[in-house]
Coordinates of C-alpha atoms and ligand atoms in Angstrom, one line a residue:
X1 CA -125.5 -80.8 52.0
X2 CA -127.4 -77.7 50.8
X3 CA -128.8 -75.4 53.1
X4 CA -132.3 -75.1 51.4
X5 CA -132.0 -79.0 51.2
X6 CA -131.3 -79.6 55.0
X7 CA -134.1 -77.0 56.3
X8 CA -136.0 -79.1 53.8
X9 CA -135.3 -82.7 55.1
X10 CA -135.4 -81.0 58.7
X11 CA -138.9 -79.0 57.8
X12 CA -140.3 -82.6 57.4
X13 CA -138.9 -84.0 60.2
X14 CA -141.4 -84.6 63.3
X15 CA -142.3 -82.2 65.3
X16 CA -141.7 -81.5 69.2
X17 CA -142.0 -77.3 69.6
X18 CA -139.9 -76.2 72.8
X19 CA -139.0 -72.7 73.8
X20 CA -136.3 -69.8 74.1
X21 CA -133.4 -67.6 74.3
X22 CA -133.2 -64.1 76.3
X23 CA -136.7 -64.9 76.9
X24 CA -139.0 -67.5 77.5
X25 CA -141.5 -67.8 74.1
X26 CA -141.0 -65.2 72.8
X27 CA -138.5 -65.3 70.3
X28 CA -138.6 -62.1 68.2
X29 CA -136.2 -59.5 68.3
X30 CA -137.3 -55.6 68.9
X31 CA -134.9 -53.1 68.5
X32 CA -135.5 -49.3 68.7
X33 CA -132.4 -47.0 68.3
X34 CA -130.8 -44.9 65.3
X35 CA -128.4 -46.2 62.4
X36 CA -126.6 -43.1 62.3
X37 CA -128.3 -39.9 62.3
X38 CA -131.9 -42.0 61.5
X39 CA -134.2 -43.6 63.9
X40 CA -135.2 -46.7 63.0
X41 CA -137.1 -49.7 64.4
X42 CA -136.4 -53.4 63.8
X43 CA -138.3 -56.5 64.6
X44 CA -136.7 -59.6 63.5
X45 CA -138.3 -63.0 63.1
X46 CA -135.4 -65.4 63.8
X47 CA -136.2 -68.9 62.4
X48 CA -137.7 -71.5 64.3
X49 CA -135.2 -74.0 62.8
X50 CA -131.3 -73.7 61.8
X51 CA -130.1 -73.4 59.1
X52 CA -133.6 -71.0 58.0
X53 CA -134.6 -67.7 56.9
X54 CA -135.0 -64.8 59.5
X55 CA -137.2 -62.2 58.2
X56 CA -136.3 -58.6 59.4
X57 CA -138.6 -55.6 59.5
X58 CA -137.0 -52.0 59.7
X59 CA -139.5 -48.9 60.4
X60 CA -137.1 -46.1 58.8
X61 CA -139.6 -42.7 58.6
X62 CA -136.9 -40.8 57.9
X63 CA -138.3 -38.7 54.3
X64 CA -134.6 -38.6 53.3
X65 CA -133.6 -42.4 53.3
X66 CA -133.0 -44.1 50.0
X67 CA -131.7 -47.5 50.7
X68 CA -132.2 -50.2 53.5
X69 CA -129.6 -53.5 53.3
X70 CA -129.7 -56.2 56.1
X71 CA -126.3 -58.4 56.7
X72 CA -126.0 -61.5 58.8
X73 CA -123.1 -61.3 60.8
X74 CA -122.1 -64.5 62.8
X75 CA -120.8 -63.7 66.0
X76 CA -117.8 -66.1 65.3
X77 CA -117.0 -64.8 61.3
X78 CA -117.3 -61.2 62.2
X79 CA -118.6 -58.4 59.6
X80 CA -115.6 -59.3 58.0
X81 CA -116.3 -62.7 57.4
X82 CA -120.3 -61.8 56.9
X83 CA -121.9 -62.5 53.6
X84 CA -122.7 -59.0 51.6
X85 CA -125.8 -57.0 52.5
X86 CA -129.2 -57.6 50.5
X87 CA -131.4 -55.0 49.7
X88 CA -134.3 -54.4 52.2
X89 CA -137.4 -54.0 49.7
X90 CA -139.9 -51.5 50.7
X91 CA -142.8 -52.3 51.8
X92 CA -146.4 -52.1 49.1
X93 CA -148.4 -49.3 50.9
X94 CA -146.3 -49.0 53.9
X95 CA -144.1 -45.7 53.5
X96 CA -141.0 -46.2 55.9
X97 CA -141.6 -49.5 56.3
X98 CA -138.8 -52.0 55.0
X99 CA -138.3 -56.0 54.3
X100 CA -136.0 -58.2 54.2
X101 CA -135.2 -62.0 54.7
X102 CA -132.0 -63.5 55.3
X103 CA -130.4 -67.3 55.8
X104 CA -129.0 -68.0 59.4
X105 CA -126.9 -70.9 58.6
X106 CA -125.9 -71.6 62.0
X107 CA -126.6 -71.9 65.3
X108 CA -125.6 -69.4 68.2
X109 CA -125.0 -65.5 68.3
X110 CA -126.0 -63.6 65.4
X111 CA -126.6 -60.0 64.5
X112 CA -128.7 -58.3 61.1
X113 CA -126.7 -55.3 60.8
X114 CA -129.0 -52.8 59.2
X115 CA -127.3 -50.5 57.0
X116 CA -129.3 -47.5 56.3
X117 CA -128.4 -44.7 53.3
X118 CA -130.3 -41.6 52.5
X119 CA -129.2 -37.7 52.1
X120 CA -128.0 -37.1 55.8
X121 CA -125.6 -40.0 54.9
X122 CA -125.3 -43.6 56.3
X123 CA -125.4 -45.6 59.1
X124 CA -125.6 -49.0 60.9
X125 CA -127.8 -50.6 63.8
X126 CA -126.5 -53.8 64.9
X127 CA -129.3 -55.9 66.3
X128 CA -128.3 -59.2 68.1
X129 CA -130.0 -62.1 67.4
X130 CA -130.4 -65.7 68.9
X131 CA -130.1 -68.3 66.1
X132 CA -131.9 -71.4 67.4
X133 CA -133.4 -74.1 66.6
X134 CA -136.6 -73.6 69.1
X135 CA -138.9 -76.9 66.9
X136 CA -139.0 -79.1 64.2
X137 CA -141.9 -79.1 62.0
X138 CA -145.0 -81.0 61.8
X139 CA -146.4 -83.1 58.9
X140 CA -150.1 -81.9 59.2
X141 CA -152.5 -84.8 59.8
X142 CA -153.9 -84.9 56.2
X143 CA -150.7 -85.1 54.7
X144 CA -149.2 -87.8 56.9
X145 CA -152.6 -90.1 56.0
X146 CA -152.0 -88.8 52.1
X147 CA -148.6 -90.4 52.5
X148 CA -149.5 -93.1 54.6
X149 CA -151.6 -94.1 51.9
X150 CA -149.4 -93.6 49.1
X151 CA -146.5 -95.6 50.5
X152 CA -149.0 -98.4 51.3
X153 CA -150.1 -98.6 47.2
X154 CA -146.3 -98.3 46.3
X155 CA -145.4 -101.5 48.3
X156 CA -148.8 -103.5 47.3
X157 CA -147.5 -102.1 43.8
X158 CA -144.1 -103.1 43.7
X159 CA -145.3 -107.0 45.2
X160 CA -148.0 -106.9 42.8
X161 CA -145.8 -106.1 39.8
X162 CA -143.2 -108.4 40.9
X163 CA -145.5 -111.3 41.3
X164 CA -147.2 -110.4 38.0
X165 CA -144.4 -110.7 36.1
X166 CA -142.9 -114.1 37.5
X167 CA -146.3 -114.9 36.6
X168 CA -149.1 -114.3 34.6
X169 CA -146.6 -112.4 32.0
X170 CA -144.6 -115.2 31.1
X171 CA -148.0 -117.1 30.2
X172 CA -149.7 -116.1 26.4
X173 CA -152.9 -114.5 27.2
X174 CA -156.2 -116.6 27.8
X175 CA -154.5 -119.8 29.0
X176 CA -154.2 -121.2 32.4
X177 CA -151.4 -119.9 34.5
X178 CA -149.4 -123.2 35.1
X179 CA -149.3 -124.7 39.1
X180 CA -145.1 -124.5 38.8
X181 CA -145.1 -120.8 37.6
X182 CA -147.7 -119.9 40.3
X183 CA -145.6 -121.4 42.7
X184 CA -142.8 -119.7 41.3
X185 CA -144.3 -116.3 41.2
X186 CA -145.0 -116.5 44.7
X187 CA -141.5 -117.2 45.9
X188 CA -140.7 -114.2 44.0
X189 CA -143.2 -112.3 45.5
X190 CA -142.2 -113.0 48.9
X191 CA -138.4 -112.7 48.0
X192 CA -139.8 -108.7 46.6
X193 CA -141.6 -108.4 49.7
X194 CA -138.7 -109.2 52.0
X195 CA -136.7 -106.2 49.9
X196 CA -139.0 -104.0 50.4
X197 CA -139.7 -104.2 54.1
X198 CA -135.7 -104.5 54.2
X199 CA -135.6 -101.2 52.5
X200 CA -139.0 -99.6 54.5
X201 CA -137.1 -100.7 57.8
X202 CA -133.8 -99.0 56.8
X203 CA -135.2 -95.9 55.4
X204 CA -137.5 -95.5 59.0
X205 CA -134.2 -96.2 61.3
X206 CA -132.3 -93.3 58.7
X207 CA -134.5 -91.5 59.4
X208 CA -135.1 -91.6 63.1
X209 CA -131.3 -91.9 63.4
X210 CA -131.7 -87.9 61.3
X211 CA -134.5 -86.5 63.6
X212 CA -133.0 -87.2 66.4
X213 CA -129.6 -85.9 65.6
X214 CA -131.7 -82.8 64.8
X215 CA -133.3 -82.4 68.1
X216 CA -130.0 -82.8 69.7
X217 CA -129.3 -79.7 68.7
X218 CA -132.9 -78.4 69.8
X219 CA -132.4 -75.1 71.8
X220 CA -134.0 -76.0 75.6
X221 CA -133.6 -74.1 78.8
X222 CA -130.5 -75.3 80.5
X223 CA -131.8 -77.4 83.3
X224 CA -130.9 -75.0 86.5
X225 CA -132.0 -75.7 90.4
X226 CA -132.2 -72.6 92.8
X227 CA -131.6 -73.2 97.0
X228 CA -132.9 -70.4 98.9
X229 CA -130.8 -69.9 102.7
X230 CA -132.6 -68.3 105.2
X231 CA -130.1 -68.6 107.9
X232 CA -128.9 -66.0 110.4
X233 CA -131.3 -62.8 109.1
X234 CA -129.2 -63.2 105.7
X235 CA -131.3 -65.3 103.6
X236 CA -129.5 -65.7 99.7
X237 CA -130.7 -67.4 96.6
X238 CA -128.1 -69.9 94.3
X239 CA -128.9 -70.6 91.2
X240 CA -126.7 -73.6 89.8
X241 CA -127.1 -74.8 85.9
X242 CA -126.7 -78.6 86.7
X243 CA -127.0 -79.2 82.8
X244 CA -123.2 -80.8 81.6
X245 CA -123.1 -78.8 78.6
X246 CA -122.8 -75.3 80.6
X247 CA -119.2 -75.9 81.4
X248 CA -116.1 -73.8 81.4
X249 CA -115.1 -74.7 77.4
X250 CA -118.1 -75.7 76.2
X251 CA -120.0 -72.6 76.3
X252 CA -118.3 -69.0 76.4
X253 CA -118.0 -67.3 79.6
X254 CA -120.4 -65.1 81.0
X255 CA -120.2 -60.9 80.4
X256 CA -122.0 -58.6 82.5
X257 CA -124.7 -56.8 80.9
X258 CA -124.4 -53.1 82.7
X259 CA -121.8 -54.0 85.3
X260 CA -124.1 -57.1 86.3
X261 CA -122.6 -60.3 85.2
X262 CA -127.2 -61.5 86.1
X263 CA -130.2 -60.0 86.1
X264 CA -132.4 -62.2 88.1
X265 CA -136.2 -61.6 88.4
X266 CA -138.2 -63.7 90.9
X267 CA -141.9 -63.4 90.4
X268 CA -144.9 -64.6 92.3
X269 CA -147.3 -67.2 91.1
X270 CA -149.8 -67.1 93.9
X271 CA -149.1 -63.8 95.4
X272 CA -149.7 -61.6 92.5
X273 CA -147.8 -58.8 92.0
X274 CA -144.6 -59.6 93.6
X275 CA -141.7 -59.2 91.8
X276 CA -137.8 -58.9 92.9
X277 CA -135.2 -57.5 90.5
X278 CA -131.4 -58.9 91.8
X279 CA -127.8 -58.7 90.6
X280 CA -126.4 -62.2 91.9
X281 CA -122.8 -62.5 91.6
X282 CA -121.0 -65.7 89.8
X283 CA -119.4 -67.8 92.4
X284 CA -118.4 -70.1 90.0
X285 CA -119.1 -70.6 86.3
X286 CA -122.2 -72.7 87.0
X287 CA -123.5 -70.6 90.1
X288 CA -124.9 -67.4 90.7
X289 CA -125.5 -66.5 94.2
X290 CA -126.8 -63.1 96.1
X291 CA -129.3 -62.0 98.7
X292 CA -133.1 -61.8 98.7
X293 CA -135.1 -59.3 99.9
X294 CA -137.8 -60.1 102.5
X295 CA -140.2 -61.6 100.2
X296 CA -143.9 -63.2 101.5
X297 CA -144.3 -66.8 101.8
X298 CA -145.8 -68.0 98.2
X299 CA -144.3 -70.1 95.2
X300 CA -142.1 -68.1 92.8
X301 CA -140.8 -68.3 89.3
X302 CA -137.3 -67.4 88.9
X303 CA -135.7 -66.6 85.6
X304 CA -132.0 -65.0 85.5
X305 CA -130.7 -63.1 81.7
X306 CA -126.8 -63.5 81.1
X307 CA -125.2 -62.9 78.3
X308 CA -122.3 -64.9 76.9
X309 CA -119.3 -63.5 75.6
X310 CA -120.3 -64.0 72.3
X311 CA -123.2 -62.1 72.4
X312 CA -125.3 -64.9 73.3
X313 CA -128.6 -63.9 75.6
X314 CA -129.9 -66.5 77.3
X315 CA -132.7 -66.9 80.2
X316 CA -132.3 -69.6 83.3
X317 CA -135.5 -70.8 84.5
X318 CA -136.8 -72.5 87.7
X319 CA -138.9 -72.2 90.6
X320 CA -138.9 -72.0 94.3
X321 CA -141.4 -72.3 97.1
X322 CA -141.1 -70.2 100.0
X323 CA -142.3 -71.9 102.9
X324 CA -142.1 -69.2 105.2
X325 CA -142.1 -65.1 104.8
X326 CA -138.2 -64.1 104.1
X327 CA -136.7 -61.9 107.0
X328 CA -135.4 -58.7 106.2
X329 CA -131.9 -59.3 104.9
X330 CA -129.0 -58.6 107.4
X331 CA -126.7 -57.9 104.3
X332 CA -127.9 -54.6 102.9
X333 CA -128.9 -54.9 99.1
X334 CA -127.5 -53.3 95.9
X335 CA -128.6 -50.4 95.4
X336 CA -130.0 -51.6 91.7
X337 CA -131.8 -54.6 93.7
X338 CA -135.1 -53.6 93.4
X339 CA -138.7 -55.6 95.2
X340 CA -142.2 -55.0 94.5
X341 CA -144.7 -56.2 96.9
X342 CA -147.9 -53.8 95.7
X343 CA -151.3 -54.9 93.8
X344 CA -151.2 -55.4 89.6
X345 CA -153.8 -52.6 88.5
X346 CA -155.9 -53.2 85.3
X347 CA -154.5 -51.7 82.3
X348 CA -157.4 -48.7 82.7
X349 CA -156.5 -47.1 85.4
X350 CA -152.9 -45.4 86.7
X351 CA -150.2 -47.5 89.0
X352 CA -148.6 -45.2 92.2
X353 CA -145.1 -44.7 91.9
X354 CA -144.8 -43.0 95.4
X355 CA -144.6 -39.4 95.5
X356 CA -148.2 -38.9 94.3
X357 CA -146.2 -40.1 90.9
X358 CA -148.5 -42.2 88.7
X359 CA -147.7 -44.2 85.4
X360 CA -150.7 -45.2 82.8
X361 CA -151.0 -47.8 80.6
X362 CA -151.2 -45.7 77.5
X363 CA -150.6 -48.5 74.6
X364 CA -153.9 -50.6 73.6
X365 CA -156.1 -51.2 76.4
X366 CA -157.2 -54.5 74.8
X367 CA -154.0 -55.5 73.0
X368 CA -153.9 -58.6 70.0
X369 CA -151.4 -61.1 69.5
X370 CA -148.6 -59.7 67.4
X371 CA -149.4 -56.0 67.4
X372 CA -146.6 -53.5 68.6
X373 CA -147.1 -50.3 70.4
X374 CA -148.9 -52.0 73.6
X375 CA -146.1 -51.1 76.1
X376 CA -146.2 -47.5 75.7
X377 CA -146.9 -45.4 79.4
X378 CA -147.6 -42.0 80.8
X379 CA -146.0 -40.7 83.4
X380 CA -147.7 -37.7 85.8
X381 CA -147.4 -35.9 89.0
X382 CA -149.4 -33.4 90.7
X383 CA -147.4 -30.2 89.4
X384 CA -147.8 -31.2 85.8
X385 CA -144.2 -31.0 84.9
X386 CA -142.3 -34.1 84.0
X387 CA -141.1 -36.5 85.5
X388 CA -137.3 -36.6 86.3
X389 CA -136.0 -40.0 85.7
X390 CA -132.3 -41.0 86.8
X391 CA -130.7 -44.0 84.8
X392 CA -131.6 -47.3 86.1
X393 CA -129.1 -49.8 84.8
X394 CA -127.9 -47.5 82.2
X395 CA -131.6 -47.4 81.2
X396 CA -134.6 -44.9 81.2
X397 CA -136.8 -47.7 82.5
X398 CA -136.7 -51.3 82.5
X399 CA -139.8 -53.8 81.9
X400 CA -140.7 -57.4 82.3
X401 CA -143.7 -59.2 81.1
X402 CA -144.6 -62.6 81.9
X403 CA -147.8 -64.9 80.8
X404 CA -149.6 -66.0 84.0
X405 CA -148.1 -69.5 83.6
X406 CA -145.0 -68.6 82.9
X407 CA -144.4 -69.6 79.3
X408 CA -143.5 -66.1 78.1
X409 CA -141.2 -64.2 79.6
X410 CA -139.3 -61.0 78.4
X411 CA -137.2 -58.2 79.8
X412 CA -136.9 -55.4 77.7
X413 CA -136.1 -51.8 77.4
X414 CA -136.6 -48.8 75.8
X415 CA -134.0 -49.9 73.3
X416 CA -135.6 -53.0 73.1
X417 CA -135.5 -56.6 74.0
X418 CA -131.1 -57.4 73.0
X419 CA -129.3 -56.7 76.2
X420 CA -126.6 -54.3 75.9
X421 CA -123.6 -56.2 76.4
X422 CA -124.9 -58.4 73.4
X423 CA -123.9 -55.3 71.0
X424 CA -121.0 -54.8 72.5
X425 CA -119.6 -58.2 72.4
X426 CA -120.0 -57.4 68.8
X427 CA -118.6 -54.0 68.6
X428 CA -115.4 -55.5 70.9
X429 CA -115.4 -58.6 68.2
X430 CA -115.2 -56.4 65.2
X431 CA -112.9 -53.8 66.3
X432 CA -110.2 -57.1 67.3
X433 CA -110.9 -56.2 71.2
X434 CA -109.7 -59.7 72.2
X435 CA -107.5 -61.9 73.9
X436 CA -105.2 -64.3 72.8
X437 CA -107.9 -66.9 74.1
X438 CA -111.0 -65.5 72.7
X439 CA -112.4 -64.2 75.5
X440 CA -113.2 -60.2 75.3
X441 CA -111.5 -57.5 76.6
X442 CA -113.7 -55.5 78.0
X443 CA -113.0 -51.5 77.9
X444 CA -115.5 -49.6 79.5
X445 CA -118.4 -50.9 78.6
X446 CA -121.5 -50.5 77.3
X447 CA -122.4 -46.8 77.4
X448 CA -126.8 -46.2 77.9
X449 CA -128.4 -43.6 79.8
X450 CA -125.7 -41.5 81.6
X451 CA -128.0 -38.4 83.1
X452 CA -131.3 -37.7 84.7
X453 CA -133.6 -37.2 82.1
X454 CA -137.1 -35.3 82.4
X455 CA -139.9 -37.8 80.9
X456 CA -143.4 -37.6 80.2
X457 CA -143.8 -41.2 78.6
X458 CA -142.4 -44.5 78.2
X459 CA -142.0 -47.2 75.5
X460 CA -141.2 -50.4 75.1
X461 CA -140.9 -51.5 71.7
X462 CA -142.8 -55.3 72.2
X463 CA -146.0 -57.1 70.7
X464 CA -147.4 -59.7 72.9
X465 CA -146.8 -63.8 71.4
X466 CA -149.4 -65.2 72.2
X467 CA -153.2 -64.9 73.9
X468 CA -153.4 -64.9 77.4
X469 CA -153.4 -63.3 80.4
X470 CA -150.4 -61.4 81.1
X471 CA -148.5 -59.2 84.0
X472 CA -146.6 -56.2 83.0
X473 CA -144.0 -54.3 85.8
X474 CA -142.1 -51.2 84.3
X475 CA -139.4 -50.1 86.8
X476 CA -137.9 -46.7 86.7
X477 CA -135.6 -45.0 89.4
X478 CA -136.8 -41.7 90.6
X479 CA -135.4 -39.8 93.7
X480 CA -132.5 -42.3 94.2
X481 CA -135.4 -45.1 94.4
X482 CA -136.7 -47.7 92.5
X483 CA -140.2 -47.5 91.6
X484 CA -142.4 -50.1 90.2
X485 CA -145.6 -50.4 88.3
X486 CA -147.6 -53.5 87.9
X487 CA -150.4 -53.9 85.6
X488 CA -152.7 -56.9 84.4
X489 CA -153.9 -57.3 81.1
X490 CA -155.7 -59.7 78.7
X491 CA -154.1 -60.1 74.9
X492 CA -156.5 -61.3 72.5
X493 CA -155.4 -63.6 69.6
Ligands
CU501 CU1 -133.6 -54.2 82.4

């Protein structure tokens, strides 16, 4: 079947809207980074149903750029195996601004590679995307009773038509409709009737038997269950995906994403502000396991980023209830394990690093649904000189924003929200870096920040999903420590 003719029958299939990927609803992609010698932002709109259209957006200032392509390249096919690149149009009114919209035809690991031409030559960003199909779509109200209706006068037509013509046609005009042909016409009536519902039946079961081999493929958070251990001073946190698809075979194995195979953030409900940020280990392909630090008594959300080997980003989700304050952990952390236990501050005033260091919210101080440029922060201290930064994860800073219930979660960077093991399953891919297996073989990895670098501000490249009250924690290392800032904020639709 077509494409454009599945995403059809599928776009009027029912509709049950789930979540996610590398995040937790919020599905587009930022990217922030340089295709060559330009610097160039992306946002890309995956679909919400597979096979669909994607719509990318590419920022490209750059006075000297004369030609923008986007390329879908499946994670599987390879740019070799990638359709050609199609022609970003610029965007009326919008100098630098680019469009483009391309077909994901299937499920799983993508990337848009974004090819960018102009006078200081040519280059490519490769942004990975999630191709998923996160909900089918609903028949609005009105046009289910339009249709309702309409199928109701197409059966009562068909009977009617049937019965008219066994009937009342086979009789000359003006005379009586004879008692045996009435009779008659009614049989056949009934007979047409018992077709149709046959038919009506038939069509309903196709199509329920359709829909739901559609949501089978429906992208939801693998069901995962987390056991906290507080015994002997050493308490740990497991995180095992009991859902029977995650299994050696069926999904790719795991790659670590800056030397950390997890990133797990556990964030408090009730106590408000607290946030953890651990590097579990994989004791077995279903389980992650590592130490907590001595976190307060409260219920917690837990949600864990991996990346598959085939670029694949993917968020674990679940909660925990700690009955009891955690002890201070016998086993000495990472030194990348980083906990927060301070107050959220409102987006107008500064959050203490330590050090008399401070970080402002500098993006919107009321931001709206859908506008980007909100995570954007100042950094100052008392001598007026910049801030020295060290890498963090390969990173300038790292931040994590979360709806108050939960619903949205994201952990981006300064790069933007595609972990960095994500392009480089796609660099390995393409240049053939793999085993006779499939599996990659990893060189040395992804490369990132690789010095301390003196900073004045921050930015995240994000826009908010949704209305709602949200947290935001930015975490940069600064002195050999991890520092985090916690703000609050309202987004507006
Ligand atoms: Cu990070």
């Amino acid at each position: 079947m077509s494409a454009p003719l599945r995403a059809t029958r599928v776009a009027l299939a029912l509709l049950m809207a789930v979540v996610l990927a590398a995040h937790v609803g919020s599905p587009d992609v930022y990217w922030s980074g340089k295709a060559g010698p330009y610097p160039i932002d992306v946002v890309v709109r995956p679909p919400q149903v597979v096979p669909g259209i994607a719509e990318i957006l590419v920022r490209a200032p750059d006075a000297g750029i004369e030609r923008v392509t986007v390329r879908p390249v499946y994670w599987r096919a390879g740019s070799r195996g990638a359709p050609s690149a199609d022609e970003a149009k610029p965007v009326q009114n919008a100098p630098g601004m680019y469009s483009g919209r391309l077909w994901l035809m299937a499920g799983g690991s993508y990337s848009v590679d974004v090819g960018v031409q102009g006078r200081a030559g040519q280059g490519i960003a490769v942004v990975p995307v999630a191709a998923v199909a996160t909900g089918q779509l609903q028949l609005s109200g009105g046009l289910r009773i339009l249709l309702v209706v309409l199928g109701t006068l197409l059966v009562a037509g068909v009977i009617t038509a049937v019965y008219a013509a066994a009937g009342e046609s086979q009789v000359p005009p003006g005379e009586a409709i004879p008692a045996a042909r009435r009779r008659r016409a009614r049989v056949a009536a009934s007979i047409a009737a018992a077709i149709v519902a046959v038919l009506v039946l038939g069509g309903a079961k196709w199509w329920t038997a359709e829909a739901k081999a559609y949501a089978s493929t429906l992208y939801t958070p693998l069901r995962t269950q987390v056991v906290v251990r507080d015994s002997a001073g050493a308490p740990t946190i497991t995180l095992r995906v009991v859902d029977t698809n995650f299994r050696e075979g069926r999904v790719s194995a795991l790659m670590p994403d800056h030397g950390r195979i997890a990133h797990l953030f556990v964030v408090g409900v009730d106590t408000v502000g607290v946030l953890a940020h651990l590097h579990p280990d994989q004791v077995d392909f279903q389980t992650l396991r590592g130490p907590l630090p001595p976190l307060p008594a409260g219920k917690y959300r837990v949600f864990a980023d991996v990346v598959h080997e085939t670029g694949f980003q993917r968020t674990l989700v679940d909660s925990l209830t700690l009955a009891a304050p955690l002890a201070a952990s016998a086993v000495r952390l990472d030194r990348d394990d980083a906990w927060f236990t301070g107050p959220l501050v409102p987006v107008s005033s500064a959050a203490s690093l330590g050090d008399q260091i401070t970080l402002a919210w500098a993006g919107d101080s009321q931001p709206v649904v859908g506008r980007t440029g909100v995570l954007h922060f100042t950094l100052h201290q008392p001598s007026g000189e910049p801030v020295t930064v060290e890498p963090y994860l390969g990173m300038t800073g790292h931040a994590v924003v979360m709806r108050d219930d939960g619903k949205v979660y994201v952990h981006l960077h300064p790069s933007g929200t595609s972990a960095m093991a994500s392009s480089l399953a796609f660099a390995l891919r393409d240049r053939g870096d793999t085993t006779a297996d499939g599996r990659l073989r990893m060189g040395a990895g992804e490369m990132g920040m690789t010095s301390p670098q003196p900073i004045r501000e921050i930015s995240f490249p994000y826009a908010f999903p949704s209305p709602g009250r949200y947290r935001v924690w930015v975490q940069l290392r600064i002195r050999d420590s991890v520092r985090t800032a916690g703000f609050e904020v309202a987004v507006k639709q």
